[in-house]
Each structure stands twice: as structure tokens, then as C-alpha cells.
Coordinates of C-alpha atoms in Angstrom, one line a residue:
Chain A
M28 CA 118.8 177.1 51.2
P29 CA 117.5 174.6 53.7
D30 CA 119.6 173.9 56.8
S31 CA 122.4 171.5 56.1
V32 CA 122.2 168.1 57.7
L33 CA 125.9 167.7 57.9
H34 CA 128.2 170.7 58.1
V35 CA 132.0 170.4 58.0
E36 CA 133.6 173.6 59.1
D37 CA 137.2 174.4 58.3
I38 CA 138.7 171.1 59.2
H39 CA 142.5 170.8 59.5
K40 CA 144.4 167.6 60.0
S41 CA 148.2 167.1 59.6
F42 CA 150.3 164.0 59.8
G43 CA 153.8 165.5 60.4
A44 CA 154.4 167.8 57.4
L45 CA 151.6 166.3 55.4
K46 CA 148.4 168.4 55.4
A47 CA 145.8 165.7 54.8
S48 CA 143.0 168.2 55.5
D49 CA 143.8 171.8 54.9
G50 CA 140.8 173.9 55.8
I51 CA 138.0 171.7 54.4
S52 CA 134.4 173.0 54.6
L53 CA 131.4 171.3 53.0
D54 CA 127.7 170.9 53.5
L55 CA 125.2 168.1 52.9
Y56 CA 121.7 169.3 52.3
P57 CA 118.4 167.3 52.7
G58 CA 117.6 165.2 49.6
E59 CA 120.9 165.4 47.8
I60 CA 123.8 163.2 46.9
H61 CA 126.9 165.1 47.4
A62 CA 129.9 163.3 45.8
L63 CA 133.4 163.8 47.0
I64 CA 136.0 163.0 44.3
G65 CA 139.7 163.5 44.2
P66 CA 142.9 161.7 43.1
N67 CA 144.5 159.1 45.3
G68 CA 146.1 160.6 48.3
A69 CA 143.9 163.7 48.2
G70 CA 142.8 163.1 51.7
K71 CA 139.3 161.6 51.1
S72 CA 139.6 158.8 53.6
T73 CA 141.1 161.1 56.2
L74 CA 138.1 163.5 55.8
I75 CA 135.6 160.6 56.0
K76 CA 137.2 159.4 59.2
Q77 CA 137.0 162.8 60.8
I78 CA 133.3 163.0 59.8
A79 CA 132.5 159.5 61.0
G80 CA 134.6 159.6 64.2
G81 CA 137.7 157.7 64.8
L82 CA 140.0 160.5 63.8
K83 CA 140.0 163.9 65.6
P84 CA 140.7 167.0 63.5
D85 CA 143.5 169.3 64.7
A86 CA 141.1 172.2 64.2
G87 CA 137.6 172.9 62.9
R88 CA 134.3 171.2 63.7
V89 CA 131.8 168.8 62.4
R90 CA 128.1 169.6 62.9
F91 CA 125.4 167.0 62.4
L92 CA 121.7 168.0 62.6
G93 CA 122.8 171.3 64.2
R94 CA 124.8 169.6 66.9
D95 CA 128.5 169.8 67.3
V96 CA 129.7 166.2 67.1
T97 CA 133.4 166.9 66.8
G98 CA 134.1 165.4 70.2
L99 CA 131.9 162.3 69.9
T100 CA 133.0 158.7 69.3
T101 CA 132.1 156.7 66.2
A102 CA 129.4 154.9 68.2
Q103 CA 127.9 158.1 69.5
R104 CA 127.8 159.6 66.0
A105 CA 126.1 156.4 64.6
H106 CA 123.5 156.7 67.4
A107 CA 122.9 160.3 66.4
G108 CA 122.0 159.0 62.9
L109 CA 125.1 158.9 60.8
G110 CA 125.1 155.7 58.7
R111 CA 128.4 154.7 57.2
T112 CA 129.6 152.1 54.7
F113 CA 133.2 151.2 54.2
Q114 CA 135.5 151.2 51.2
I115 CA 136.9 147.9 52.3
S116 CA 134.0 145.9 53.6
A117 CA 133.9 145.9 57.4
L118 CA 131.6 143.0 58.1
A119 CA 131.7 140.1 60.5
M120 CA 132.9 137.7 57.9
Q121 CA 132.0 134.5 59.8
F122 CA 128.5 135.6 60.5
T123 CA 125.6 134.9 58.2
V124 CA 124.2 137.7 56.1
L125 CA 121.2 137.9 58.4
Q126 CA 123.4 138.0 61.6
N127 CA 125.3 141.0 60.2
V128 CA 122.1 142.9 59.6
V129 CA 120.6 141.9 63.0
L130 CA 123.8 143.3 64.6
G131 CA 122.9 146.6 63.0
A132 CA 119.4 146.3 64.4
V133 CA 120.8 145.6 67.8
G134 CA 122.8 148.8 67.6
Q135 CA 119.8 150.7 66.5
S136 CA 117.6 149.4 69.3
G137 CA 120.2 150.5 71.9
L138 CA 119.5 147.3 73.8
V139 CA 122.9 145.7 73.6
F140 CA 123.0 144.7 77.3
R141 CA 120.3 142.1 77.0
F142 CA 121.8 138.8 78.0
F143 CA 119.1 136.3 77.9
R144 CA 117.0 137.0 74.8
N145 CA 117.9 135.1 71.6
A146 CA 118.9 137.9 69.2
M147 CA 118.1 135.7 66.1
K148 CA 114.6 134.9 67.4
D149 CA 113.7 138.4 68.4
E150 CA 110.8 139.4 66.1
A151 CA 111.5 143.2 66.2
L152 CA 115.2 142.8 65.4
V153 CA 114.9 140.2 62.7
S154 CA 112.0 141.8 60.9
R155 CA 113.9 145.1 60.8
A156 CA 117.0 143.2 59.5
R157 CA 115.0 141.4 56.8
E158 CA 113.4 144.6 55.6
A159 CA 116.8 146.1 55.1
L160 CA 118.0 143.0 53.2
R161 CA 114.9 143.0 51.0
R162 CA 115.5 146.7 50.1
V163 CA 119.1 146.0 48.8
G164 CA 118.1 142.8 47.1
L165 CA 119.8 140.3 49.4
A166 CA 116.8 138.7 50.9
E167 CA 117.5 135.3 49.4
L168 CA 121.0 135.1 50.7
E169 CA 120.2 135.7 54.4
N170 CA 121.6 132.3 55.4
S171 CA 124.8 132.6 53.5
I172 CA 128.1 133.1 55.3
T173 CA 129.3 136.6 54.7
A174 CA 132.8 135.5 53.7
E175 CA 131.2 133.6 50.7
L176 CA 129.6 136.7 49.2
S177 CA 131.0 138.4 46.1
H178 CA 132.5 141.8 46.5
G179 CA 129.4 143.4 45.0
Q180 CA 127.1 141.5 47.4
R181 CA 129.3 142.6 50.4
R182 CA 128.8 146.2 49.2
Q183 CA 125.0 145.7 49.2
L184 CA 125.2 144.1 52.6
E185 CA 127.2 147.2 53.9
V186 CA 124.3 149.4 52.7
A187 CA 121.7 147.0 54.3
V188 CA 123.5 147.2 57.7
A189 CA 123.5 151.0 57.4
L190 CA 119.8 151.0 56.6
T191 CA 118.9 149.2 59.8
L192 CA 120.0 152.3 61.7
S193 CA 117.4 154.5 59.9
P194 CA 120.2 157.1 59.5
K195 CA 119.6 160.8 59.0
A196 CA 122.5 160.9 56.6
F197 CA 124.7 158.4 54.9
L198 CA 128.4 158.4 54.5
M199 CA 129.4 156.0 51.7
D200 CA 133.0 155.2 50.9
E201 CA 133.1 153.8 47.3
P202 CA 129.9 151.8 47.4
M203 CA 130.4 150.8 43.8
A204 CA 133.9 149.5 44.0
G205 CA 134.3 145.9 42.8
M206 CA 130.7 145.8 41.4
G207 CA 129.8 144.6 37.9
A208 CA 128.0 146.9 35.5
E209 CA 124.7 145.4 36.4
G210 CA 125.1 145.6 40.1
S211 CA 126.4 149.1 39.8
R212 CA 123.3 150.2 37.9
V213 CA 120.9 148.6 40.4
L214 CA 122.7 150.3 43.3
T215 CA 122.7 153.6 41.4
D216 CA 118.9 153.4 41.0
F217 CA 118.6 152.4 44.7
L218 CA 120.7 155.4 45.9
Q219 CA 118.5 157.7 43.8
E220 CA 115.6 156.5 45.9
L221 CA 117.5 156.4 49.1
K222 CA 118.5 160.1 49.0
K223 CA 114.9 161.1 49.5
E224 CA 115.0 159.5 52.9
A225 CA 118.4 160.8 53.9
P226 CA 121.1 162.7 52.0
I227 CA 124.2 160.8 51.0
L228 CA 127.8 162.0 51.1
L229 CA 129.4 159.8 48.5
V230 CA 133.1 159.1 48.0
E231 CA 133.4 157.4 44.6
H232 CA 136.1 156.6 42.0
D233 CA 133.6 155.5 39.3
M234 CA 133.2 158.7 37.3
D235 CA 130.2 157.4 35.4
A236 CA 128.4 156.7 38.6
V237 CA 129.3 160.1 40.1
F238 CA 128.1 162.0 37.1
A239 CA 124.9 160.0 36.9
L240 CA 124.1 160.2 40.6
A241 CA 125.5 163.3 42.2
D242 CA 123.5 166.5 42.7
R243 CA 126.6 168.3 43.7
I244 CA 130.3 167.4 43.5
S245 CA 133.2 168.6 45.6
V246 CA 136.7 168.0 44.3
L247 CA 139.4 167.4 46.8
V248 CA 143.1 167.9 45.9
Y249 CA 146.0 167.9 48.4
G250 CA 143.7 168.4 51.3
K251 CA 141.8 171.3 49.8
I252 CA 138.5 171.5 48.1
I253 CA 139.3 173.2 44.9
A254 CA 135.7 173.3 43.5
T255 CA 132.1 172.6 44.5
G256 CA 129.2 172.7 42.2
S257 CA 126.8 170.9 40.0
V258 CA 127.9 168.1 37.6
D259 CA 128.0 170.6 34.7
Q260 CA 129.9 173.2 36.6
I261 CA 132.5 170.6 37.7
R262 CA 132.8 169.3 34.1
A263 CA 133.4 172.9 32.9
D264 CA 135.8 173.9 35.6
A265 CA 139.3 174.4 34.1
Q266 CA 141.1 174.0 37.4
V267 CA 139.4 170.6 38.0
R268 CA 140.3 169.4 34.6
E269 CA 143.9 170.3 35.1
A270 CA 144.2 169.0 38.6
Y271 CA 142.2 165.9 38.5
L272 CA 140.3 164.7 35.5
G273 CA 143.3 164.9 33.2
E274 CA 143.8 163.9 29.6
E275 CA 142.5 160.3 29.5
E276 CA 139.2 161.1 31.2
E277 CA 138.6 164.1 29.1
E278 CA 137.2 161.9 26.4
A279 CA 134.7 160.5 28.7
L280 CA 133.3 164.0 29.4
Chain B
M10 CA 125.4 122.5 64.8
L11 CA 123.1 119.7 65.8
R12 CA 126.0 117.3 65.9
E13 CA 127.9 119.4 68.4
R14 CA 124.8 119.6 70.5
Y15 CA 124.7 115.8 70.7
L16 CA 128.4 115.7 71.5
N17 CA 127.8 118.1 74.4
L18 CA 125.1 115.9 75.8
I19 CA 127.4 112.9 75.6
I20 CA 130.1 114.8 77.4
L21 CA 127.6 115.7 80.2
A22 CA 126.5 112.1 80.4
I23 CA 130.1 110.9 80.7
L24 CA 130.6 113.4 83.5
V25 CA 127.7 111.9 85.4
I26 CA 128.3 108.2 84.6
I27 CA 131.9 108.1 85.8
P28 CA 131.3 109.4 89.3
L29 CA 128.2 107.2 89.5
W30 CA 130.2 104.2 88.6
A31 CA 132.9 105.3 91.1
W32 CA 130.3 105.8 93.8
V33 CA 128.8 102.3 93.3
S34 CA 132.2 100.6 93.3
D35 CA 133.4 102.8 96.2
E36 CA 136.2 104.7 94.5
P37 CA 136.0 108.1 96.2
F38 CA 139.3 109.2 94.6
T39 CA 137.8 109.0 91.1
I40 CA 134.9 111.1 92.2
T41 CA 137.2 113.7 93.6
L42 CA 139.2 113.6 90.3
V43 CA 136.0 114.2 88.3
T44 CA 135.0 117.0 90.7
R45 CA 138.4 118.6 90.0
A46 CA 137.8 118.4 86.3
V47 CA 134.3 120.0 86.7
I48 CA 135.7 122.9 88.7
L49 CA 138.6 123.5 86.3
A50 CA 136.1 123.3 83.4
L51 CA 134.0 126.0 85.1
A52 CA 137.1 128.3 85.4
G53 CA 137.7 127.6 81.6
V54 CA 134.0 128.4 80.8
G55 CA 134.6 131.8 82.5
L56 CA 137.7 132.6 80.5
N57 CA 136.2 131.3 77.3
L58 CA 133.6 134.0 77.3
A59 CA 136.4 136.7 77.2
L60 CA 138.9 134.7 75.2
G61 CA 136.8 132.7 72.8
Q62 CA 133.7 134.8 72.2
G63 CA 135.3 138.1 72.9
G64 CA 138.8 137.5 71.5
L65 CA 140.3 139.0 74.6
V66 CA 143.3 136.8 75.4
S67 CA 143.6 137.3 79.1
F68 CA 146.8 135.7 80.5
G69 CA 145.9 136.6 84.0
H70 CA 142.7 134.8 84.8
A71 CA 144.4 133.0 87.7
A72 CA 143.8 136.4 89.4
Y73 CA 140.0 135.7 89.6
F74 CA 140.5 132.1 90.4
G75 CA 142.7 133.1 93.3
I76 CA 140.4 135.8 94.4
G77 CA 137.5 133.3 94.5
G78 CA 139.8 130.9 96.5
Y79 CA 140.8 133.6 99.0
A80 CA 137.2 134.7 99.4
M81 CA 136.5 131.2 100.6
G82 CA 139.7 131.0 102.6
I83 CA 139.3 134.3 104.4
L84 CA 135.6 133.8 105.2
A85 CA 136.0 130.2 106.3
S86 CA 139.1 130.8 108.4
H87 CA 137.5 133.5 110.3
A88 CA 134.5 131.3 110.9
Q89 CA 136.6 128.4 112.1
N90 CA 138.5 130.6 114.5
Y91 CA 135.4 132.4 115.7
D92 CA 137.2 135.7 114.9
P93 CA 135.3 138.4 113.2
I94 CA 136.8 139.9 110.0
I95 CA 136.2 143.5 111.2
E96 CA 134.4 144.9 114.2
V97 CA 134.5 148.6 113.4
P98 CA 132.5 150.4 112.1
F99 CA 130.2 147.3 112.0
L100 CA 130.6 143.7 112.6
I101 CA 131.5 141.3 109.8
E102 CA 132.0 137.8 110.7
G103 CA 133.3 134.9 108.8
T104 CA 131.0 132.2 107.4
N105 CA 131.0 128.6 106.4
S106 CA 127.9 128.8 104.3
M107 CA 128.7 128.0 100.7
P108 CA 126.0 130.2 99.1
I109 CA 127.3 133.3 100.9
I110 CA 130.9 132.4 100.1
W111 CA 130.0 131.9 96.4
L112 CA 128.2 135.3 96.4
V113 CA 131.2 137.0 97.9
A114 CA 133.6 135.2 95.5
V115 CA 131.5 136.2 92.5
I116 CA 131.2 139.9 93.6
A117 CA 134.9 140.1 94.4
G118 CA 135.8 138.5 91.1
A119 CA 133.5 140.8 89.2
L120 CA 134.9 143.9 91.0
S121 CA 138.5 143.0 90.4
A122 CA 137.8 142.2 86.8
L123 CA 136.1 145.5 86.5
V124 CA 139.2 147.4 87.7
I125 CA 141.7 145.2 85.8
G126 CA 139.6 145.1 82.7
A127 CA 139.0 148.9 82.7
L128 CA 142.7 149.4 82.6
S129 CA 143.8 146.5 80.4
L130 CA 141.1 147.0 77.7
R131 CA 142.7 150.2 76.8
T132 CA 145.4 148.1 75.1
T133 CA 145.0 145.4 72.5
G134 CA 146.9 142.4 71.1
V135 CA 150.1 141.4 72.8
Y136 CA 150.0 144.4 75.2
F137 CA 146.6 143.2 76.5
I138 CA 148.1 139.8 77.2
M139 CA 151.1 141.3 79.0
V140 CA 149.0 143.8 81.1
T141 CA 146.6 141.0 82.3
L142 CA 149.6 138.9 83.1
A143 CA 151.1 141.7 85.1
F144 CA 148.0 142.2 87.2
G145 CA 147.9 138.5 87.8
Q146 CA 151.5 138.5 89.0
M147 CA 150.8 141.5 91.2
L148 CA 148.1 139.6 93.0
Y149 CA 150.3 136.5 93.2
Y150 CA 153.1 138.4 95.0
F151 CA 150.6 140.3 97.2
A152 CA 149.2 136.9 98.4
I153 CA 152.7 135.6 99.1
S154 CA 153.6 138.7 101.2
W155 CA 150.3 139.0 103.1
P156 CA 151.0 137.2 106.4
A157 CA 147.5 137.6 107.8
Y158 CA 146.2 134.8 105.6
G159 CA 149.2 132.4 105.6
G160 CA 151.4 134.2 103.1
E161 CA 153.4 131.7 101.1
D162 CA 152.1 128.7 103.1
G163 CA 148.5 129.4 102.3
L164 CA 145.5 128.7 104.5
S165 CA 144.1 125.4 105.6
I166 CA 140.4 125.0 106.3
Y167 CA 139.6 122.0 108.4
V168 CA 136.0 121.4 107.6
R169 CA 134.3 121.8 104.2
N170 CA 131.8 124.6 104.1
Q171 CA 128.1 124.0 104.5
F172 CA 125.3 123.9 101.9
P173 CA 121.8 123.5 103.2
G174 CA 120.5 119.9 102.9
V175 CA 123.8 118.5 101.6
N176 CA 126.6 116.7 103.3
T177 CA 129.4 118.5 101.6
L178 CA 132.1 116.2 103.0
D179 CA 130.7 113.3 101.1
P180 CA 132.6 113.3 97.7
M181 CA 129.5 112.3 95.7
Q182 CA 127.3 115.0 97.2
F183 CA 130.0 117.7 96.7
F184 CA 130.4 116.5 93.2
V185 CA 126.7 117.0 92.5
V186 CA 126.9 120.5 93.9
C187 CA 129.8 121.4 91.5
F188 CA 128.2 119.6 88.6
V189 CA 124.9 121.5 89.0
I190 CA 126.7 124.8 89.2
L191 CA 128.6 123.9 86.0
C192 CA 125.4 123.1 84.2
V193 CA 123.7 126.2 85.3
V194 CA 126.6 128.4 84.2
L195 CA 126.8 126.6 80.9
F196 CA 123.1 127.2 80.3
L197 CA 123.5 130.9 81.2
V198 CA 126.6 131.4 79.0
D199 CA 124.8 129.7 76.1
R200 CA 122.0 132.2 76.5
I201 CA 124.5 135.1 76.7
N202 CA 126.3 133.9 73.5
K203 CA 123.0 133.9 71.6
S204 CA 121.8 137.2 73.0
P205 CA 122.2 140.6 71.4
F206 CA 125.1 141.1 73.7
G207 CA 126.8 137.9 72.6
L208 CA 126.2 138.8 68.9
A209 CA 127.8 142.2 69.4
L210 CA 130.7 140.7 71.4
D211 CA 131.4 138.1 68.7
G212 CA 131.0 140.7 66.0
A213 CA 133.5 143.0 67.7
H214 CA 135.9 140.1 67.8
Q215 CA 135.6 139.7 64.0
Q216 CA 135.4 143.3 63.0
E217 CA 135.6 146.0 65.7
E218 CA 134.8 148.9 63.4
R219 CA 131.6 147.3 62.2
V220 CA 130.2 147.2 65.7
Q221 CA 131.2 150.8 66.5
T222 CA 129.6 151.9 63.3
V223 CA 126.2 150.5 64.3
G224 CA 126.4 152.6 67.4
I225 CA 127.7 150.2 70.0
N226 CA 130.4 151.1 72.5
V227 CA 132.9 148.3 72.0
Y228 CA 135.0 149.2 75.1
R229 CA 132.0 148.9 77.4
L230 CA 130.8 145.7 75.6
R231 CA 134.2 144.1 76.2
L232 CA 134.4 145.3 79.8
V233 CA 131.1 143.8 80.7
A234 CA 132.2 140.5 79.1
F235 CA 135.4 140.6 81.0
V236 CA 133.6 141.2 84.3
I237 CA 131.2 138.3 83.7
S238 CA 134.2 136.1 82.7
G239 CA 136.1 137.1 85.9
A240 CA 133.1 136.4 88.1
I241 CA 132.6 132.9 86.7
T242 CA 136.3 132.0 87.2
A243 CA 136.2 133.4 90.7
L244 CA 133.2 131.1 91.5
A245 CA 135.3 128.2 90.2
G246 CA 138.1 129.4 92.5
A247 CA 135.8 129.2 95.6
L248 CA 134.8 125.7 94.7
F249 CA 138.4 124.6 94.1
A250 CA 139.4 125.9 97.5
D251 CA 136.5 124.0 99.0
L252 CA 137.5 120.9 97.2
N253 CA 141.0 121.0 98.6
R254 CA 140.1 122.7 101.9
F255 CA 143.2 124.7 101.2
V256 CA 144.1 128.0 99.6
S257 CA 147.5 129.2 98.6
P258 CA 149.1 131.8 96.3
V259 CA 149.6 129.0 93.8
M260 CA 146.0 129.6 92.7
F261 CA 147.2 133.0 91.5
S262 CA 150.2 131.7 89.6
W263 CA 150.6 132.4 85.9
H264 CA 151.0 128.7 85.3
F265 CA 147.4 128.4 86.1
S266 CA 146.4 131.2 83.8
G267 CA 148.2 129.3 81.1
E268 CA 146.6 126.1 82.0
I269 CA 143.1 127.5 81.6
I270 CA 144.1 128.8 78.1
V271 CA 145.3 125.2 77.3
F272 CA 141.9 123.8 78.3
I273 CA 140.2 126.1 75.9
I274 CA 142.6 125.5 73.0
L275 CA 142.5 121.7 73.5
G276 CA 138.7 121.6 73.6
G277 CA 137.9 124.2 71.1
V278 CA 138.1 128.0 71.3
A279 CA 134.7 129.8 71.6
R280 CA 132.8 126.5 71.8
L281 CA 130.5 126.2 74.8
F282 CA 131.9 122.8 75.8
G283 CA 135.4 123.5 74.7
P284 CA 136.9 124.2 78.1
V285 CA 134.9 121.2 79.6
V286 CA 136.5 118.8 77.2
G287 CA 139.9 120.4 77.6
A288 CA 139.8 120.3 81.4
C289 CA 138.6 116.7 81.5
L290 CA 141.4 115.7 79.1
F291 CA 143.9 117.6 81.1
I292 CA 142.9 115.8 84.3
L293 CA 142.9 112.5 82.5
L294 CA 146.4 113.0 81.1
E295 CA 147.7 114.3 84.5
H296 CA 146.3 111.2 86.1
I297 CA 147.5 108.6 83.6
L298 CA 150.7 110.1 82.3
G299 CA 151.5 111.6 85.7
D300 CA 151.8 108.0 87.0
L301 CA 154.3 107.1 84.3
S302 CA 156.5 110.1 84.5
D303 CA 157.0 113.3 86.4
Y304 CA 157.6 115.1 83.1
W305 CA 154.1 114.4 81.7
H306 CA 153.8 117.9 80.5
I307 CA 156.0 117.0 77.6
Y308 CA 153.2 114.7 76.4
L309 CA 150.6 117.3 77.0
G310 CA 152.7 119.7 74.9
A311 CA 152.9 117.2 72.1
I312 CA 149.1 116.8 72.2
L313 CA 148.5 120.5 72.3
L314 CA 150.8 120.9 69.3
F315 CA 148.9 118.3 67.4
V316 CA 145.6 119.9 68.2
V317 CA 146.8 123.4 67.2
L318 CA 148.3 122.1 63.9
F319 CA 145.8 119.6 62.8
A320 CA 142.5 120.2 64.6
K321 CA 141.8 123.9 64.3
G322 CA 138.5 123.9 66.2
G323 CA 140.0 121.9 69.0
I324 CA 138.8 118.4 69.8
L325 CA 135.2 119.4 69.6
G326 CA 135.8 121.0 66.2
F327 CA 137.5 117.9 65.1
L328 CA 134.7 115.6 66.2
S329 CA 131.9 117.7 64.9
K330 CA 133.6 118.6 61.6
K331 CA 132.7 122.2 61.9
E332 CA 135.3 124.8 62.2
V333 CA 133.6 128.0 63.2
P334 CA 130.9 128.0 65.9
H335 CA 128.6 130.9 65.9
A336 CA 125.3 131.5 67.5
G337 CA 122.5 131.0 65.1

């Protein structure tokens, strides 16, 4: 096994009596898409927040590229190379599409405290931003106001902003949500390409997408990972079927 | 966007034409009135960077206005009494040189904004408003109870401070000094708004998590904006003290903090010229309505209500038919 890019080690997090993370460990290896699935309230979002920063685990650590990042802020983790997209689009809605991506390029450049240079006329920032837009297929919309985009386009824009950071790993929270079948397929193809650059930890509800995309799947139930394995292993796992996939989805398998 | 740019130029032109007309027809009072508007506009431009662009509703910006005022008052009073400020361990004397006073005011404003901002920016929303208000009130009561510089009575400065090559006692020349400063600051703030820093500040106002996720420390970003904002308002305070040749704790009062917010809302939040329009309108109303009734604030309130309800982008937004201004 190669060294893991992202290593979550025995994470615990409780809110009162609720154990949202109850000893979670998982690894993300180079070149893979590792999908995290689980029913609502399983603690997926809590886990994502602890990996991305913004929520501190009660116990356990998060290692990224061999470095302990448990005590770092969201911004510091982003700088270390963790690219994140959100379940509910976290974009500056009144900005144009290009401005949102340039903001990503500003963060990547580390040159935020430049007061007298026009950001939207800075060749390095803008070309980096345009390249990211082109890759996700939003190049033509660069002058649109973000609030006017469809849900699917916002998802693409989220990915584009993450791309400007040239991350070493992606953390994607339901990137397919709200997308049509066509958009979903385009993004699926794109993520297959993207994982060669940097591995992706993917939280996703869309089972078709998960089974089509994931190299490995971890199933989270009540704050515990009950199974990790390949698509076939997860499909065959009796515990998983019982706990999560249930009757109605059995047909889909 | 172009239309708002034209509007801005028209506003600047009006700010030049009125004093010129007053100068030709020998109406020094009008020149002083416009000078007052220009200085208050400058204070508003300072606050607008934090409140408009940054979304940081500071209800204590009178603190920096007052600090700028007292920087002038303290330096100039020592100069007029030929009494050094401190002698040990080294000699610091007062001064009546405007550039030095401005520099001291800007530095004092920036430092106090650094301390106040570092503490208040740990809170958000209504708590931030209250914490900044509390700091403002602390300084207000400190100024009242500090007898060395006049306490409640304030400090009178008998001669206006000096600027090389300018007769500062001449209303028109003093107006030009203030107007040039306003223009320079507007130019700089415009550059800041369009810079990577301004983009990130505006982005954090709209969606804080987004800005953190691209690796930017939002707290530091806002603190820097707050410091620049305080420094500009302090500079306005120094000029205001020079205009009146008088400083008093009133400059620290929370009423003034509120007034600067009113300028910004009237003119247009986050718009470069918003506080300029707001301050001019405020002075105009104070002058016209103040002649009619002592209770002219009632009419101001009605106008403010009208603007808030029916002209969301303030007067500038209403005139330029564009609601959200963003660098681009």
C-alpha cells in the first residue's frame, strides 16, 4: 500500500449524549475516489467538518500528507492543500462567476494583503481562474452573477474554485446534488479524470454515482464505520444491506 | 457601473463649484459648511470600508474620530503653550504642523482600531455592534474625566495649524486642503476595493466559509480592514478639530457613531461615494431644516426611513438604478 494522503485516526466527537463520531478511522490513498455513504444523521457532515477544520474532535487526529493537522484552522488546511466543496453551495452569490474563481486564485497565491493591484486585471490570477472554469465547463458563464446560476452550475463552480487551489486532496460534499442526469454524468467523467491529480473523499447520496465512481466505499452508521471495501464488497455486505441500503434500494443493486 | 462613475464625478464637481461660487460672492460661511461636509464624508468613507465592504457594523467609530481630534488638540495645545508633552526620557514637544498632526492622528487611530478590532472581531452580529459601542463609550467617559486636556469642557486651539505654503485660516484654502485629502483617500479606497484584499473582504462579507476554504484567514483580513477604516476616520477627526479649532468629548459620543452610519445608509452602503452623498445631504438638511425647527432630526428620520424602505442602494443606488455594487 502507498502512503495515505489523508489519514483519519480514531476520531471521537460528541454533542451531549449523541456520539456523532464514535471512533472513526479512514484513509485516502493517491489516485482513488473514496466514497463515504450513510443514512441521514449518520455523522457524515460532522466528520467532514472535522477533516476540513471548523470543528475540533474530542479525541483522535487527522493527518494530511504525513502532517498532523488536527490543530489547524480551515484556512491553514486549505493552504496545506485540502480542497473542499460544500453540500450547500458556499459561494459569494453577488460576485460574478469569474470573481468567485479569482477569489480562489487569490487564496492560492497567498497574496491577500495586496492593496493597490486590481485583482480582476491581474494576469496570473485571472488566467489561473479561467483555466479552472474551462475545466469544469463554465468558461462561457464567467460574467454571469453567481446567484443566477442553476444548482448544477453552482456545483461546477464550487469544483472550479477548489481547482484553483491545486489541492493535494479533494473533500467533496455531495457534488452531484441538484444536478440533472446530463450534468451528473459530465461531472462523473470529470471526477474520474481529476482523481489522477489528487484523490477525492466523496460524500454522496446518489447511489448510482457512488457505485460508478468509487474505488472504495466506507459506510457510516451512527458515528461508526461499519464497513470499508470495494463496490462489490459493499454490495455483498449483509450488515450494510441491513443497516443502510434497505429494501427499496436492493432492487437497484 | 459607468453611470455611477459619472454620478460620482458630478458629485465631486458640485463639491468644487459651490465653494467656488461662495468664494466669488464672498460667503465664507458656505465654504465652511461645505468643508464640514467634506470632513464628515471622509469619516464616513473610513467607516464604509469596514461597514459596507466588510459588513462589520461598527457602532463605535466616533472613537477614532475623537482620537484624531484629540491628537490634534493635544499636540496643538502643547505647541501654543510652549509646554513639551514629555521631557523624560526624551523630549517630545507639541506641534502645529498639519502633516505631523495628521500622521500622529492616523497612527493613533490605527493602533486603537487594532486593539479594539482585535477584541471585538471575536464576536459577530449584534454582539459586535455592542462591543464596538462599549469601547466608544469607554473613550467618551475617559475624555470627560481627563482634566489635563479640558475634561468635559474640551480644548480650544486659538490658531489653526500650519500647512506649508497654505494660509490655513483662509476658509477657501483650508477647504482645498480637506477636499484634496478626501479625493486622495477616495482614490486609495477605490484601489483597495478592487484589490485582492478588497475582493476577499467583500467575499467574506457574503460568504465567510468560502473565503476560509480558499486558505484566507478571515479574522486577519477583517482586522486589517478595521485598522485602515479607523485610521481614515481618525484623519477626519483631526481635520474636524482643525476646522472648529476646538476639541471636546462630544467627538467621542455615540450620537456621532450613529450619524456616520446614517451618512452611509443615506448615500448607499458599500458604494465609494455613498458616505460623501450622505454627509452632504446631512449637512444640507441640518442647515435648511435646522433653520425651520430645532427638531429637524424628525425630518431626517423620515427621509432615512424612506431611503431604507424604497431605495435599497441608498440615494446613489436609486439614481444609478443598480442595487449591488461590486468591484469588477
